[in-house]
Coordinates of C-alpha atoms in Angstrom, one line a residue:
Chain A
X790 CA 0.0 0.0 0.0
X791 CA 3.3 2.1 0.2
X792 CA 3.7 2.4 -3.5
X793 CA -0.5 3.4 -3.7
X794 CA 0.0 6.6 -0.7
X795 CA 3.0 7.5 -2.2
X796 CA 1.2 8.2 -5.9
X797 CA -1.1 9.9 -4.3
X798 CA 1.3 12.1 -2.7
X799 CA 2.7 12.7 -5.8
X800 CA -0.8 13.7 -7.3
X801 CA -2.3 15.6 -4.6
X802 CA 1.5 17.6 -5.0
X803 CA 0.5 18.3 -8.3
X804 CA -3.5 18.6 -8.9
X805 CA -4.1 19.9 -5.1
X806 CA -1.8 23.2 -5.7
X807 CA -4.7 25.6 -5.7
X808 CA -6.5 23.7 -2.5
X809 CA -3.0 23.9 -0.6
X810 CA -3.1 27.4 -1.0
X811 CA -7.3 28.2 -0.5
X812 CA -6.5 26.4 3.2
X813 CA -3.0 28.8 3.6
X814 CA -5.1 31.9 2.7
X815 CA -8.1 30.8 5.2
X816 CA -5.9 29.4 7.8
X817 CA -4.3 33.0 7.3
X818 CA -7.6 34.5 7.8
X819 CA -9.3 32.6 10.5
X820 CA -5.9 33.2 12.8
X821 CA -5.6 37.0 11.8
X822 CA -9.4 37.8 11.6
X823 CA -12.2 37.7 14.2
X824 CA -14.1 35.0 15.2
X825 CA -15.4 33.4 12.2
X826 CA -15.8 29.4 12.2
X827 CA -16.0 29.2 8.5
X828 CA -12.8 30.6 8.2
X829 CA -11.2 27.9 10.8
X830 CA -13.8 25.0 9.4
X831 CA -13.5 25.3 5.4
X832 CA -9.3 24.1 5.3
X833 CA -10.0 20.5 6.5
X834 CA -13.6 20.4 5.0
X835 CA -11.3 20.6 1.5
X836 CA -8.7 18.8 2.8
X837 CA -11.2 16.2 3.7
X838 CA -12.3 16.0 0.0
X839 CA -8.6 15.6 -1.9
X840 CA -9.3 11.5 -2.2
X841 CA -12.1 12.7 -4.5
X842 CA -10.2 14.9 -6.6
X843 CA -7.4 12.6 -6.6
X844 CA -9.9 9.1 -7.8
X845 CA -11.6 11.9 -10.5
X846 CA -7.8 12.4 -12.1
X847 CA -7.1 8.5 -11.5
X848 CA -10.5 7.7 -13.3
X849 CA -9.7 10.2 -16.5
X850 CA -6.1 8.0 -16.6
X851 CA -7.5 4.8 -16.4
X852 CA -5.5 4.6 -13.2
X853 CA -8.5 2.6 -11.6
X854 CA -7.9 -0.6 -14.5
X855 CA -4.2 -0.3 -14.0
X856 CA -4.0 -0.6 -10.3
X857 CA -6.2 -4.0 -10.4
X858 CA -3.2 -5.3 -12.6
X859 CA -0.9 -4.7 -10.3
X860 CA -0.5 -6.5 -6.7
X861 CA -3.0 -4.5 -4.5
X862 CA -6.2 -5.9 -3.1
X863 CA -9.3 -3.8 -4.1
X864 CA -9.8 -3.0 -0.5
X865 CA -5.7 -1.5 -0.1
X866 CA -6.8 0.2 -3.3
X867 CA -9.7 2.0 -1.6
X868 CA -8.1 1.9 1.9
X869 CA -5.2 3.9 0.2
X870 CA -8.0 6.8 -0.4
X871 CA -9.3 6.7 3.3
X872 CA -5.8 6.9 4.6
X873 CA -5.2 10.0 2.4
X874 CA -7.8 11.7 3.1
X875 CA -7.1 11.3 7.0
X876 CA -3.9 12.2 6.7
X877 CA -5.0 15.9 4.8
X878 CA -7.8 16.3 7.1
X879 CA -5.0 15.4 10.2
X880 CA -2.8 18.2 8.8
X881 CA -5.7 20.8 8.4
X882 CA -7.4 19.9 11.9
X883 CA -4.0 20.2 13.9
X884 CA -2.9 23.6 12.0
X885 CA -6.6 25.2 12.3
X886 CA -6.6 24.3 15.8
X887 CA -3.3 25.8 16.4
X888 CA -4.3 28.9 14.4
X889 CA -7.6 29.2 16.6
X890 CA -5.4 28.4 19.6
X891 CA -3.2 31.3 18.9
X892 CA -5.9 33.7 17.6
X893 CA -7.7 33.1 21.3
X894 CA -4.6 33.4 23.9
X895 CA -3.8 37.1 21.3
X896 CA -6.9 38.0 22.0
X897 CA -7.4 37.2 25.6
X898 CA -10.3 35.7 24.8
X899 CA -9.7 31.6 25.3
X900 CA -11.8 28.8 26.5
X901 CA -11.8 25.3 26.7
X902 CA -15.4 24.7 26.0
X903 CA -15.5 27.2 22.7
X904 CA -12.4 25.2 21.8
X905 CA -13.9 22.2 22.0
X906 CA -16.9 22.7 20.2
X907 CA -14.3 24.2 17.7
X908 CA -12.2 20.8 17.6
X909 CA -15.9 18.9 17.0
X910 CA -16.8 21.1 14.2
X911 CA -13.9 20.5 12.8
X912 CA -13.7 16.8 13.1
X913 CA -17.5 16.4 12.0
X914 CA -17.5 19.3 9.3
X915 CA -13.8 17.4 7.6
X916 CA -15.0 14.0 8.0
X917 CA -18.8 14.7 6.4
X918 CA -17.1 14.5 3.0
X919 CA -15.4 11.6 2.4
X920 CA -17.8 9.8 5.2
X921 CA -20.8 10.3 2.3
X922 CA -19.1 10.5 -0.6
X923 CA -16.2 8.3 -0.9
X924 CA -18.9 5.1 -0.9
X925 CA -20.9 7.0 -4.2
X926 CA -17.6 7.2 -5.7
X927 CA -16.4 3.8 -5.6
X928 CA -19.8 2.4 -6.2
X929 CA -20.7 4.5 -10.0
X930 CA -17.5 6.7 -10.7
X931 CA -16.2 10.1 -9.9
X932 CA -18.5 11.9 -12.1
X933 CA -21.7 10.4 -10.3
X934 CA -20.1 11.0 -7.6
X935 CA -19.9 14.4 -8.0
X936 CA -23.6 15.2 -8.3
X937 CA -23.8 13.1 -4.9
X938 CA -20.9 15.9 -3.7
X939 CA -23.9 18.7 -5.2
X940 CA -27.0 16.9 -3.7
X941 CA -25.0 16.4 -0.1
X942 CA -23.7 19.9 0.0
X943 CA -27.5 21.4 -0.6
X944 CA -28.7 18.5 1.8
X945 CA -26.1 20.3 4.8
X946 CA -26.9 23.4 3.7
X947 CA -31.1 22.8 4.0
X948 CA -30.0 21.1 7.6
X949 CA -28.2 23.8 8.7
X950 CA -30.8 26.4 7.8
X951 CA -33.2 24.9 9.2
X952 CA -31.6 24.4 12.6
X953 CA -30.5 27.3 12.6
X954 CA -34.5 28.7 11.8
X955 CA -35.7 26.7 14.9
X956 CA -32.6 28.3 17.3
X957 CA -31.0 25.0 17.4
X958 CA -28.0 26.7 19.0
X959 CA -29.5 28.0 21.8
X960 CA -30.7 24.3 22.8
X961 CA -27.9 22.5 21.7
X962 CA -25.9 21.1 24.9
X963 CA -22.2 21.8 24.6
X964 CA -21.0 19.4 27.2
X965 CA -17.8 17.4 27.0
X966 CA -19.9 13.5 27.1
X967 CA -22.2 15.1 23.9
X968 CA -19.0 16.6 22.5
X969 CA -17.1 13.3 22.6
X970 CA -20.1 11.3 21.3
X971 CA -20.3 13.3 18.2
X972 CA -17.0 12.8 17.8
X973 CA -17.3 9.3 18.1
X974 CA -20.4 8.8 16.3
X975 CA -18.2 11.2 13.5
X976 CA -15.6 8.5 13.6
X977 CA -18.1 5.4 13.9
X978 CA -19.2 6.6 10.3
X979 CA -15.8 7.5 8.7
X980 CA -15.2 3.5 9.6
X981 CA -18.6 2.5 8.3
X982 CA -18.4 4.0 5.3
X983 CA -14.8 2.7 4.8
X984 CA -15.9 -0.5 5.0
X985 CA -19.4 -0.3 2.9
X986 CA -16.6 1.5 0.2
X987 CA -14.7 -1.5 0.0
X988 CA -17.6 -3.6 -0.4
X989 CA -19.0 -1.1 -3.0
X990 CA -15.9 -1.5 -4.8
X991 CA -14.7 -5.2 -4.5
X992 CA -18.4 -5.9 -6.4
X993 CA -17.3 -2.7 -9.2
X994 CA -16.3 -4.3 -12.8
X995 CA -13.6 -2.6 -14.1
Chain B
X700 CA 2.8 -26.5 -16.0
X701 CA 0.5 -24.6 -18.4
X702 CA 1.0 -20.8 -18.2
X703 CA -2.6 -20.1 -18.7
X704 CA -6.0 -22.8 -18.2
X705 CA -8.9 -21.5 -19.4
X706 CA -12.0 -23.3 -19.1
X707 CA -15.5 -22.6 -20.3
X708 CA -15.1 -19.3 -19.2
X709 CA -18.2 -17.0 -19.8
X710 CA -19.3 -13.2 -19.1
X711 CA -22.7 -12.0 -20.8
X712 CA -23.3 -8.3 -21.1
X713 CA -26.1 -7.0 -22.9
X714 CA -26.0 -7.9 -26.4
X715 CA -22.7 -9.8 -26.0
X716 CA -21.3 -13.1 -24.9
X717 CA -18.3 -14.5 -24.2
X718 CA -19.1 -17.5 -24.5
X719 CA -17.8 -20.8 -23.1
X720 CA -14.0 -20.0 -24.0
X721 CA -11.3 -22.6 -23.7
X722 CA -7.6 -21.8 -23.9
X723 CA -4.4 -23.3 -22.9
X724 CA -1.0 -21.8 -22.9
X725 CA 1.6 -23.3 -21.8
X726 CA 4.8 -22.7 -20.5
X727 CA 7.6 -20.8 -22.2
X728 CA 5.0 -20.2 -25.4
X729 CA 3.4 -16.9 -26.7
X730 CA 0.0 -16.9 -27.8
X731 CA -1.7 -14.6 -29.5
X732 CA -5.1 -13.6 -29.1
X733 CA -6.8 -12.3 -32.8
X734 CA -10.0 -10.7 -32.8
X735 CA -12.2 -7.7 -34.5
X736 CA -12.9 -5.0 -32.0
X737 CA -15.6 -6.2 -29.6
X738 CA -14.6 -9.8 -30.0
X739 CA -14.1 -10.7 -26.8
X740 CA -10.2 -10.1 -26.6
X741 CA -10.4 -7.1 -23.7
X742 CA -13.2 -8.7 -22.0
X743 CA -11.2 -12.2 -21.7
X744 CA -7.8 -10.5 -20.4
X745 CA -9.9 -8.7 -17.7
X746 CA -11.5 -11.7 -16.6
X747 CA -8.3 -13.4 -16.2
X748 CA -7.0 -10.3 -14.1
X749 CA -10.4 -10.5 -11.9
X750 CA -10.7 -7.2 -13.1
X751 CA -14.6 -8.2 -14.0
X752 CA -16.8 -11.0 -12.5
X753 CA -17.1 -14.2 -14.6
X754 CA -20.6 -15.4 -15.0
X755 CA -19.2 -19.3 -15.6
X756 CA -15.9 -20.8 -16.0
X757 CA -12.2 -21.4 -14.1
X758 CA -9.2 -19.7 -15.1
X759 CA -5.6 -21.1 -13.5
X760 CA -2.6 -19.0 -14.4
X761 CA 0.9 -20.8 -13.2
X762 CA -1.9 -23.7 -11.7
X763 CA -3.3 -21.3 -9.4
X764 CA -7.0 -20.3 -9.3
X765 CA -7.3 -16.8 -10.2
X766 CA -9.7 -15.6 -8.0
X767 CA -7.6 -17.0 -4.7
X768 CA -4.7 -15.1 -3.9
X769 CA -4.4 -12.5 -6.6
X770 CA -2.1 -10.4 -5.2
X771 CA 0.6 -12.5 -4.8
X772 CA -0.4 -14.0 -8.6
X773 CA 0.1 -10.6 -9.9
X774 CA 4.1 -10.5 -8.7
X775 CA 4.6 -12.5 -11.6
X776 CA 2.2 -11.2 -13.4
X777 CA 3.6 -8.0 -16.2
X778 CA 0.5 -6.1 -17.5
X779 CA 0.2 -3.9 -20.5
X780 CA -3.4 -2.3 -20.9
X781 CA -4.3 -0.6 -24.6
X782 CA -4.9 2.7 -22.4
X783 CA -1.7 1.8 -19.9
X784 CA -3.3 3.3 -16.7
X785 CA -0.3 5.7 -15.8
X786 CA -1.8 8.9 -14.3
X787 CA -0.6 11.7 -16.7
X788 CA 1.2 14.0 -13.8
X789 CA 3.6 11.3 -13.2
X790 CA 7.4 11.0 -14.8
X791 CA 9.3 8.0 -15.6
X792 CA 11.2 8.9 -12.5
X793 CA 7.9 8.8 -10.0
X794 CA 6.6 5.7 -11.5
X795 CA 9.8 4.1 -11.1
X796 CA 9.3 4.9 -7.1
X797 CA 5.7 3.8 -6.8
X798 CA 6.6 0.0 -8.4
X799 CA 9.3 0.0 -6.2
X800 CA 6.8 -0.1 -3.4
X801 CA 4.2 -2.0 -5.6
X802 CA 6.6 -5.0 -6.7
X803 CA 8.3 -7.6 -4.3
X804 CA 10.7 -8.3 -6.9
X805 CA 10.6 -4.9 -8.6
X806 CA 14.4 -4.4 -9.8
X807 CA 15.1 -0.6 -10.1
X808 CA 18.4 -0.9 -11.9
X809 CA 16.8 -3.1 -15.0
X810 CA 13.9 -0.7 -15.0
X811 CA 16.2 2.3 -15.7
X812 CA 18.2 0.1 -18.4
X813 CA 14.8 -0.1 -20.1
X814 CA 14.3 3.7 -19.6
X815 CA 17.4 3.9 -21.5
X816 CA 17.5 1.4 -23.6
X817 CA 14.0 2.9 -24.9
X818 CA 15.1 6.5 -25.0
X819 CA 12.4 7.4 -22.8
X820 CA 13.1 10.9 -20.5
X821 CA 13.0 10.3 -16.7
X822 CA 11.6 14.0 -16.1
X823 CA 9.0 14.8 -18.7
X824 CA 4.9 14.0 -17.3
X825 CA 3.6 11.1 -18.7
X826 CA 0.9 13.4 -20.8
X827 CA 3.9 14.4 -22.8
X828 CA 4.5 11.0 -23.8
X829 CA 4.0 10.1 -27.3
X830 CA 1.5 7.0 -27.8
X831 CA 4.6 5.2 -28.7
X832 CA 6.6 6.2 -25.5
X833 CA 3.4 5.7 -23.0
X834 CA 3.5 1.9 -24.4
X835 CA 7.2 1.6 -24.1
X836 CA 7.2 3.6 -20.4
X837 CA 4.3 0.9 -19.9
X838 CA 6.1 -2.3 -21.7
X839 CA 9.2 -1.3 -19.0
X840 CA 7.0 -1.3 -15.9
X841 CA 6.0 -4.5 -16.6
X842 CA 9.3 -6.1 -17.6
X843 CA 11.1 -4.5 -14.5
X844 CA 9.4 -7.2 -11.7
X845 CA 11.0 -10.5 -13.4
X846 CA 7.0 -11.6 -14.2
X847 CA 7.0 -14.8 -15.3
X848 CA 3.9 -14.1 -17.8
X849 CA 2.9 -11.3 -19.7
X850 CA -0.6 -9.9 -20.8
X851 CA -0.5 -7.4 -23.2
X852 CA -4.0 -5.9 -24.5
X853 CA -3.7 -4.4 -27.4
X854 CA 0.0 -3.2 -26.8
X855 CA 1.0 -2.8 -30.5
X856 CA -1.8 -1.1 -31.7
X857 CA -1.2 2.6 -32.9
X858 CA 2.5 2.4 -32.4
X859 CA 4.6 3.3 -35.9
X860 CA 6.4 0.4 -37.3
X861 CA 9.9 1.2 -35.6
X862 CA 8.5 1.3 -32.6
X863 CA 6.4 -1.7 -32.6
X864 CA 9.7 -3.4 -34.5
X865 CA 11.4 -2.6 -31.8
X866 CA 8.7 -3.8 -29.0
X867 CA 8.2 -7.2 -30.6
X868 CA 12.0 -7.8 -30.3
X869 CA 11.4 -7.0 -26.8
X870 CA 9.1 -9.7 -26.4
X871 CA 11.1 -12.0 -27.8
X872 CA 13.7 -11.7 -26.1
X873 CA 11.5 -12.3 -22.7
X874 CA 10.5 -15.4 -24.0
X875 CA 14.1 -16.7 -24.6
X876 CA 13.7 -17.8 -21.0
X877 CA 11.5 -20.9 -21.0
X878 CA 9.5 -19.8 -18.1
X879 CA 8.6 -16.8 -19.5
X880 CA 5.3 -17.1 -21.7
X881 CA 3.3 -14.2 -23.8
X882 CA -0.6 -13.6 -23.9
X883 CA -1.1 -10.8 -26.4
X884 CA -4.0 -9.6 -27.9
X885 CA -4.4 -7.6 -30.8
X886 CA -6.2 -6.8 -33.9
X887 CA -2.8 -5.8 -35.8
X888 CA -2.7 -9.7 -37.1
X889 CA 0.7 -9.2 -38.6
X890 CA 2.2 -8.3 -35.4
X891 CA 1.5 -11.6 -33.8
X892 CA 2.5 -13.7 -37.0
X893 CA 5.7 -12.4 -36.2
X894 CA 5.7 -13.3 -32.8
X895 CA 3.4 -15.7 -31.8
X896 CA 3.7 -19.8 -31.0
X897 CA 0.0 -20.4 -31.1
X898 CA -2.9 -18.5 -32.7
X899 CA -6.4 -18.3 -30.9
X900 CA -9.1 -16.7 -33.0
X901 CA -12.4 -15.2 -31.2
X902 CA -15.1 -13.7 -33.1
X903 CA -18.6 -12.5 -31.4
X904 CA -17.3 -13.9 -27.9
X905 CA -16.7 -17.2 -29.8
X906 CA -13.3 -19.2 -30.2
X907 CA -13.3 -20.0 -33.8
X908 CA -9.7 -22.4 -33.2
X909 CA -6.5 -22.3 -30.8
X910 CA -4.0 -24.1 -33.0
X911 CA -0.2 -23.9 -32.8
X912 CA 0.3 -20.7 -35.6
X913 CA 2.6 -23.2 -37.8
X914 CA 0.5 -26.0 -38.1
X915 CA -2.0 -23.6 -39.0
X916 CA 0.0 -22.8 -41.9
X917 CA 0.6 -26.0 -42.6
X918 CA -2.9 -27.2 -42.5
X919 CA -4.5 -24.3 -44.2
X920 CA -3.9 -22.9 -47.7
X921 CA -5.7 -20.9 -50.6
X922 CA -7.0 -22.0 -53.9
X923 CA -7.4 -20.1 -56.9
X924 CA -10.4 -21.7 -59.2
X925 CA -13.5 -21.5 -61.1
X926 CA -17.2 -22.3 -59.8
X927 CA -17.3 -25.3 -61.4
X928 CA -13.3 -26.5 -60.0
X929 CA -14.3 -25.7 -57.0
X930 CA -17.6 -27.5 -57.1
X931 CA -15.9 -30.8 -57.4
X932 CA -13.8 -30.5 -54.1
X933 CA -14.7 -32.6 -50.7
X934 CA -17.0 -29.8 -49.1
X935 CA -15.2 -30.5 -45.5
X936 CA -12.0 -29.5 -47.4
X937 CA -13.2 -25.9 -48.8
X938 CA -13.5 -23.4 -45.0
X939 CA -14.3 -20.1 -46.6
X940 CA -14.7 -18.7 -50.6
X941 CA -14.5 -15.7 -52.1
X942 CA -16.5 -15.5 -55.5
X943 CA -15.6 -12.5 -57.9
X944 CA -16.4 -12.2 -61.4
X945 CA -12.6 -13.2 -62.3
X946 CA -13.2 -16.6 -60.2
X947 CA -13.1 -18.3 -56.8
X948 CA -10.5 -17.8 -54.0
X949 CA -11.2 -20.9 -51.4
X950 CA -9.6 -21.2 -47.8
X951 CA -9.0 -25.0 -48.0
X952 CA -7.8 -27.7 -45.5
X953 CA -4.7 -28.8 -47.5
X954 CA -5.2 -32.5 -46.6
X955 CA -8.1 -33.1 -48.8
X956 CA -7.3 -31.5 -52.2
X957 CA -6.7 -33.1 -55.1
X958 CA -2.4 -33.4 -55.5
X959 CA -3.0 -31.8 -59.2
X960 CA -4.5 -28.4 -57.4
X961 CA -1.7 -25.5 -56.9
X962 CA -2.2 -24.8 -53.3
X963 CA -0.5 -21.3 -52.1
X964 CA 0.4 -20.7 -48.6
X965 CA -1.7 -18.0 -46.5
X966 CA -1.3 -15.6 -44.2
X967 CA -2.8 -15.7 -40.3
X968 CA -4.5 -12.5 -41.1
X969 CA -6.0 -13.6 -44.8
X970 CA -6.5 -17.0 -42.6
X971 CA -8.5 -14.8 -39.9
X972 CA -10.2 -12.5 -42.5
X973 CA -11.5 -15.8 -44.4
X974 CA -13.0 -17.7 -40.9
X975 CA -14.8 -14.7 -39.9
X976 CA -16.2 -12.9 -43.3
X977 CA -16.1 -15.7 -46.4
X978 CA -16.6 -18.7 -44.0
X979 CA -19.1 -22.0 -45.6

């Protein structure tokens, strides 16, 4: 699975350019600015989503016919794509949190529990990605899965407006046990959908 | 041990089948796989790469089922696909570096002999490859892990005739070593009468023969004639006929023609064109 991460790298390196630098310029913003979760969020939301990019490109190159010709398992072959896109979202998560870390002490303005929910956001909003789209992808191709990207994005939005419409935030409870269950249940589905992706995928005729 | 063990081996899509397909090739041969487009020829390498799921059948490459144990199969296993499969970003160099990881047995200093030996530039991105030099950049990859067999779909197609001069010597030369055998498919029938040890024809999904490519020849030869000459042969010894206002041409079976008849040899590609066009 070396040799698979290791293309990846080399194609994220070159096809991920502009996304390195969209999470450097809000990374930038989110530490210099006010407080403005987008800012903070959007880096490992995109970061989340470079195995899709990456399986579009590998799809255009026939990449997908040449790997099963070669010694990987379908299921390294899609693992590979999880691993990446853990690895990105790693990077993002640990550098936004820093940068929100940093903006807060400057501003005399920290707290645990807003850092927190911050660290929850950014697990769930990174993870949302790949966790719903990763499986569409393996099981018709990049390019249906990109109108499941469209129809989950307006899906999040709707959800979101909505909440927001009923004053979700005010009810919401921020404690530490619902904090860490998100996070968990966040995790339970990255795992889930790893695994339904590799059965998606083991059943795909190439 | 047999290289390759194909048996009954069938995929249906919708309106085609592959259908019932038996092939054997053994050890230390090259066989060539001749077929229109849409014949079956892609369709039958991919099932023996469990790239797609066979409706019917067994396939055993080196005696080993090829469903069981893939990956370690496909360490001796080199594959050439008609589209390659190298993502266009990469360079020589890159690729190089990813097999390394990819290949038990990957051996980095033959792989840049090939580079060289094939004039083909370590630095440039694969998209700047010429169709020639994808195939060759492709043709390296898989000669670089010692593979004991080679599948090559369509490898020669599209290629000028230097280049494909030039791969077909390469192929040769891999089969010098007695384990080594050669599945290649193409619709370029001249290529594989260069190269081939046995000739399997598939037309519409079907196998129309597997036959060792010189006893083909031997057994198979054309006839010039009138209606009426050709009228009077055995008909099991006339296969296919082409009637045109100057006369008949006749793919015969040599065996059963009359000693006084002037038989001439054919080619594998007239041979081919005959079975599947002008066949009785």
């Amino acid at each position: 699975m070396k040799g698979l991460l290791l293309k990846d790298f080399y194609m994220a390196a070159k096809y991920c350019k502009a996304v390195l630098l969209l999470v450097i310029v809000f990374l930038a913003a989110s530490f210099l600015g006010e407080e403005n979760i987008f800012f903070a969020v959007y880096p490992s939301m995109i970061a989340g989503i470079i195995p899709m990019t990456i399986l579009s490109y590998e799809e255009r190159d026939k990449w997908i016919q040449y790997s099963a010709a070669l010694p990987y398992t379908k299921a390294q072959v899609v693992s590979s794509k999880y691993l990446l896109g853990l690895l990105f979202w790693a990077a993002a998560f640990l550098v936004s949190m820093a940068a929100t870390a940093f903006r807060m002490i400057g501003n005399n303005s920290f707290s645990m529990d807003t850092f927190l929910v911050m660290g929850t956001a950014l697990l769930i909003l990174g993870l949302i990605g790949p966790t719903f789209l990763l499986p569409f992808v393996f099981k018709f191709g990049a390019e249906k899965g990109r109108i499941a990207f469209y129809v989950m994005i307006g899906f999040v939005c709707a959800v979101i407006t909505l909440l927001t419409g009923l004053g979700f935030q005010a009810i919401l409870p921020f404690s530490k046990p619902v904090l860490i269950g998100i996070c968990g249940i966040g995790i339970l589905l990255y795992i889930l959908s790893w695994q339904l992706s590799i059965l998606f995928f083991k059943k795909r005729e190439l | 041990m047999n290289a390759l063990e194909i048996r009954n081996l069938t995929k249906t899509y919708t309106g085609f089948r592959l259908d019932h397909l038996n092939l054997t090739l053994p050890s230390g041969c090259i066989m060539g796989l001749i077929g229109e487009n849409g014949a079956g020829k892609s369709t039958t390498i991919k099932l023996i790469l469990d790239m797609i799921h066979k409706d019917e059948g067994s396939i055993q490459i080196m005696g080993k089922d090829n469903t069981k144990n893939i990956q370690l199969l496909k360490e001796d296993i080199g594959v050439v696909l008609d589209d390659v499969g190298i993502p266009e970003c990469l360079t020589a160099k890159q690729v190089g570096k990813i097999m390394q990881y990819t290949f038990q047995r990957w051996d980095s200093k033959l792989y840049n002999s090939y580079l060289q030996k094939l004039s083909l530039p370590t630095e440039k991105p694969f998209k700047e490859f010429s169709r020639g030099m994808k195939m060759k950049l492709g043709i390296a990859v898989a000669l670089s892990h010692h593979p004991k067999l080679l599948i090559l779909d369509e490898a020669t197609s599209g290629l000028d005739p230097v280049v494909r001069d030039e791969v077909v010597e390469m192929f040769s030369e891999f089969t010098r070593d007695e384990n080594h055998s050669v599945l290649i498919s193409s619709h370029i029938v001249s290529d594989l009468e260069k190269l081939c040890d046995y000739i399997a024809f598939l037309h519409k999904g079907k196998l129309l023969l597997c036959e060792e490519k010189d006893r083909l020849l031997e057994q198979y030869g054309l006839v010039q004639c009138s209606k009426e000459q050709l009228l009077k042969l055995a008909p099991s010894a006339v296969k296919g006929k082409k009637i045109s206002p100057y006369g008949v041409q006749a793919l015969v079976l040599r065996k059963y023609i009359p000693a006084n008849m002037v038989i001439s040899p054919i080619s594998i590609e007239d041979l081919f064109i005959f079975m599947v066009k002008e066949s009785v």
